[in-house]
XYZ file of C-alpha atoms in Angstrom:
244
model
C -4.678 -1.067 2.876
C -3.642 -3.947 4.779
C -3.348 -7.218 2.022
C -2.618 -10.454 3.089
C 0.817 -12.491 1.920
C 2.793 -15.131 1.997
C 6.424 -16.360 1.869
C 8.278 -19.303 -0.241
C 8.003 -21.540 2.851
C 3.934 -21.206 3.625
C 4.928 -18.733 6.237
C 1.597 -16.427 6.065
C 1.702 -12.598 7.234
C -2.014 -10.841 8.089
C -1.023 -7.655 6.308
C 1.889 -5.576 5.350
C 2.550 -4.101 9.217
C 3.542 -7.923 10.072
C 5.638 -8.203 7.298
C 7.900 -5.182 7.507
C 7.291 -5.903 11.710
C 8.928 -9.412 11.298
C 11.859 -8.634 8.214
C 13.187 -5.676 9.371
C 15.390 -4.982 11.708
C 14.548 -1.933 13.597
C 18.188 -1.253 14.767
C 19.099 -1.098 11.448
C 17.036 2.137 9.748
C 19.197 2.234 6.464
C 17.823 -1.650 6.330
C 21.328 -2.445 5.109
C 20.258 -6.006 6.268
C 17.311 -5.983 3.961
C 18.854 -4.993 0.872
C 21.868 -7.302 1.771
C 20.231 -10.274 0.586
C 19.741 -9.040 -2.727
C 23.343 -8.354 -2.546
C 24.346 -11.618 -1.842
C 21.863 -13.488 -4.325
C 23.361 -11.091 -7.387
C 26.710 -11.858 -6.305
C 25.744 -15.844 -7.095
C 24.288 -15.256 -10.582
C 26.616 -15.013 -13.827
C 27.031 -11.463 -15.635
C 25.173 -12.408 -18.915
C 21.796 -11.848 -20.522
C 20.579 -15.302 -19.008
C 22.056 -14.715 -15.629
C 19.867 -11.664 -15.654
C 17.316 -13.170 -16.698
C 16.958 -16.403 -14.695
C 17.798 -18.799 -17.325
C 14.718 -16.912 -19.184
C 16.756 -15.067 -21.631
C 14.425 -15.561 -24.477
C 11.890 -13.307 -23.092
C 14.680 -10.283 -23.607
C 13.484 -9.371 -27.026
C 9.927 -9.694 -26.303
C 10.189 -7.938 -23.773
C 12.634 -5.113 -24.795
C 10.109 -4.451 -27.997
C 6.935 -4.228 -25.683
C 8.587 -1.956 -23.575
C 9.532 0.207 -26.431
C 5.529 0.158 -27.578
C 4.835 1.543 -23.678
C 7.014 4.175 -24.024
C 6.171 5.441 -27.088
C 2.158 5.233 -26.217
C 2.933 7.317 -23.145
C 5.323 9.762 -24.986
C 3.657 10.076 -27.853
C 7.506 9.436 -29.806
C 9.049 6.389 -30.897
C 12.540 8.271 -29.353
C 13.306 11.200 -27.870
C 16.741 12.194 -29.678
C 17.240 15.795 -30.530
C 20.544 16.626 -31.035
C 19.784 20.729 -29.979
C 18.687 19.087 -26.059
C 19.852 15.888 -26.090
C 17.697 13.411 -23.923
C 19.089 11.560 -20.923
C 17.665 8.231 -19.742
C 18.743 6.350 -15.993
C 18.653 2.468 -16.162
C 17.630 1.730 -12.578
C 19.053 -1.405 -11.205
C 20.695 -2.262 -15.200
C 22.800 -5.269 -14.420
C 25.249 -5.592 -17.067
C 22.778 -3.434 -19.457
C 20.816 -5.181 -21.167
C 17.612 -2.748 -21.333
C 20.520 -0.253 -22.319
C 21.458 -1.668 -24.743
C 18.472 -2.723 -26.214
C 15.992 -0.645 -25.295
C 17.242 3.160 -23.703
C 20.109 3.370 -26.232
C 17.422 3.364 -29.101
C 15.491 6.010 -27.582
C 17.770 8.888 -25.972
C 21.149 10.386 -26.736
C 22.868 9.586 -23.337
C 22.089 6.761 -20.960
C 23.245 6.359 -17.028
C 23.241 2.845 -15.942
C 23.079 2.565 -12.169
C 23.623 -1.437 -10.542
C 24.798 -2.188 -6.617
C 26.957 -4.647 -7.996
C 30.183 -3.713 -9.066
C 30.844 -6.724 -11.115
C 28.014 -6.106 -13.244
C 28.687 -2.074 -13.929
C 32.483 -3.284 -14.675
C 31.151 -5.913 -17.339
C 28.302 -2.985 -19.033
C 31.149 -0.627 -18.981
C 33.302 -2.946 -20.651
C 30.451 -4.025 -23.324
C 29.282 -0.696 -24.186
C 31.694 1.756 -22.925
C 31.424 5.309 -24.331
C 28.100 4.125 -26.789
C 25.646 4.824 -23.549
C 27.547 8.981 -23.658
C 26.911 8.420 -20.142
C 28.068 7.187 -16.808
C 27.918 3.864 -15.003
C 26.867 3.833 -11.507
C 27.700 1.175 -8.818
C 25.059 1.996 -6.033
C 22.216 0.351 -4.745
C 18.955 2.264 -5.651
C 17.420 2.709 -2.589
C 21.142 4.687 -1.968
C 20.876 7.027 -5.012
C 21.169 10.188 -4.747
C 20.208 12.593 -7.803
C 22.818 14.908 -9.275
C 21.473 18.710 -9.610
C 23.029 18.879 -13.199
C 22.083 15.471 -14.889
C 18.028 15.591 -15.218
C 15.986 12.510 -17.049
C 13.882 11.888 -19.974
C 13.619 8.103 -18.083
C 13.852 7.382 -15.488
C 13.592 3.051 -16.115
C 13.007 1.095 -12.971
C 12.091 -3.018 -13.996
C 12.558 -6.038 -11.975
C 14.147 -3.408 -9.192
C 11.238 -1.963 -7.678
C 10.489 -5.875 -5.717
C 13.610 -5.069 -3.488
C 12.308 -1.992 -2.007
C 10.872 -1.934 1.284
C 7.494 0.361 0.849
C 8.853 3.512 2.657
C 11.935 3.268 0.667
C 10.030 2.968 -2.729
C 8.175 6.573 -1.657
C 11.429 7.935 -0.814
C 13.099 6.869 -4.044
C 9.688 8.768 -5.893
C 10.340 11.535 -3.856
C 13.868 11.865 -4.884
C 12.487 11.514 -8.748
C 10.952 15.012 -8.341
C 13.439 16.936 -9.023
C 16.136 14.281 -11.248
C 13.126 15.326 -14.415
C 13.751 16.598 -16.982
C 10.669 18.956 -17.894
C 7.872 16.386 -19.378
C 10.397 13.404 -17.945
C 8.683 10.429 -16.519
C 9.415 7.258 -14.189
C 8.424 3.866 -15.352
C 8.176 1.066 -13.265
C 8.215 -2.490 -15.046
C 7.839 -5.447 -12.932
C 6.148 -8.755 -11.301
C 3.271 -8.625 -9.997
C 1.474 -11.128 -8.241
C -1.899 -10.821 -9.788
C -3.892 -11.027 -6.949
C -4.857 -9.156 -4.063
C -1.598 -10.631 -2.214
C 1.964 -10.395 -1.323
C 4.801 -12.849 -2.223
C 7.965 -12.874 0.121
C 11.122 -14.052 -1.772
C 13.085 -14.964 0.989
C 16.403 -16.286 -1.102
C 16.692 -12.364 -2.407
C 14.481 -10.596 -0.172
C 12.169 -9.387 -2.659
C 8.504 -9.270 -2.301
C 6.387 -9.423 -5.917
C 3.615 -6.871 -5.211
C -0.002 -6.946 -6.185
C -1.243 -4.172 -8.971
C -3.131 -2.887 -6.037
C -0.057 -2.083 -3.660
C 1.816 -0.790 -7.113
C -0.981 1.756 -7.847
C -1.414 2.329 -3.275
C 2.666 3.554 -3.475
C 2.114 5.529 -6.497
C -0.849 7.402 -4.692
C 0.878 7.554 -1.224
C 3.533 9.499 -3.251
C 1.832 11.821 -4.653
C 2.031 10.650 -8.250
C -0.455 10.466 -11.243
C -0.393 6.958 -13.007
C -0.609 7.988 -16.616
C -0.087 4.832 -18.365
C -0.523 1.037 -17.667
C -0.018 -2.192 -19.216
C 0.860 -5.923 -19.152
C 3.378 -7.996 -20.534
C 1.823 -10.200 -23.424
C 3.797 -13.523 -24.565
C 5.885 -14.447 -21.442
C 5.486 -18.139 -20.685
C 2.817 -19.186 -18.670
C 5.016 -20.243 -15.209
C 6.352 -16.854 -15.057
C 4.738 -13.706 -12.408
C 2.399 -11.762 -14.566
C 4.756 -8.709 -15.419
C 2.921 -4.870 -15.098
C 3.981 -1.580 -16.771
C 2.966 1.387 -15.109
């Protein structure tokens, strides 16, 4: 699959190969570089709900309470508490927790919350503190590395997944395998460009993938897509927003 893109400054790239050719730095094969400018652009933005959210923090209950309908049409279960097995969730990328809070809290008996920066695990840990029954994390996802002993109901990745380089985003599915809990599952909520193109972010070096190049990493890791959906009622000069 080689789809077409472009950047916030008209810059056009024929394919993916150019892009990845022309952003990364090949000296650097953790692509600290890459993930840097995230760094840096989260650094600038203020730890609250609207900081988090762009200035858009309207859309949080709307879209907390669709996200909540996707699980539960996947699982089958409104929540998955049980008090014999208790059920574990990861917030991928949480900020200062807002999805757990609002959303992963409601659904399983302990929640990890896992941000790169360290300002916005202090201010979740200071919010919500022992209510998660579960740690906070300050590393970058495409850094985690699954401990043996904690395994996942959820594993919640939204408005995270845009940072990854491709490889990265296989390697983060491969690492999924075994951080399941037996009948866990990964869900991946974010933009998407909703067309058969790219967008390069350069200000945060993120790139706001097509539904195609979601469901092409998906297949190139070996997964089965059980579940997809959009995000209804967002306003109309926001990315369409997918839910796979």
């Amino acid at each position: 699959m080689d789809l077409a893109g472009v950047d916030a400054q008209g810059r056009e790239f024929s394919g993916l190969d150019q892009l990845w050719d022309e952003v990364l730095d090949k000296s650097d094969p953790d692509n600290k570089k890459w993930y840097q400018g995230a760094d840096e652009y989260w650094k600038n933005q203020e730890p609250t709900v609207e900081g988090m959210l762009g200035g858009y923090g309207k859309v949080s209950k709307v879209d907390l309470a669709t996200s909540w309908k996707f699980i539960a049409g996947v699982t089958g279960k409104k929540n998955l508490r049980n008090k014999n097995q208790p059920s574990r969730a990861i917030d991928m990328g949480a900020g200062i927790g807002r999805i757990t809070e609002g959303l992963l809290m409601k659904i399983c008996d302990e929640v990890d919350l896992l941000d790169q920066n360290e300002e916005y695990v202090r201010v979740a840990e200071q919010n919500l503190g022992g209510k998660t029954n579960g740690q906070f994390l300050s590393c970058g996802i495409q850094d985690w590395q699954p401990a043996a002993d904690r395994l996942y109901d959820i594993i919640w990745v939204q408005w995270v997944s845009l940072y990854f380089t491709d490889d990265d985003f296989v390697r983060f599915f491969d690492k999924c395998v075994n951080a399941l809990a037996p009948g866990g599952r990964v869900y991946v909520k974010d933009n998407c460009s909703g067309a058969d193109t790219f967008q390069l972010d350069t200000d945060d070096n993120s790139i706001c993938r097509s539904d195609e190049m979601y469901r092409a990493i998906f297949s190139r890791a070996g997964w089965d897509l059980v579940g997809d959906g959009i995000q209804e009622h967002f306003p109309q000069e926001l990315y369409q927003v997918r839910m796979y």
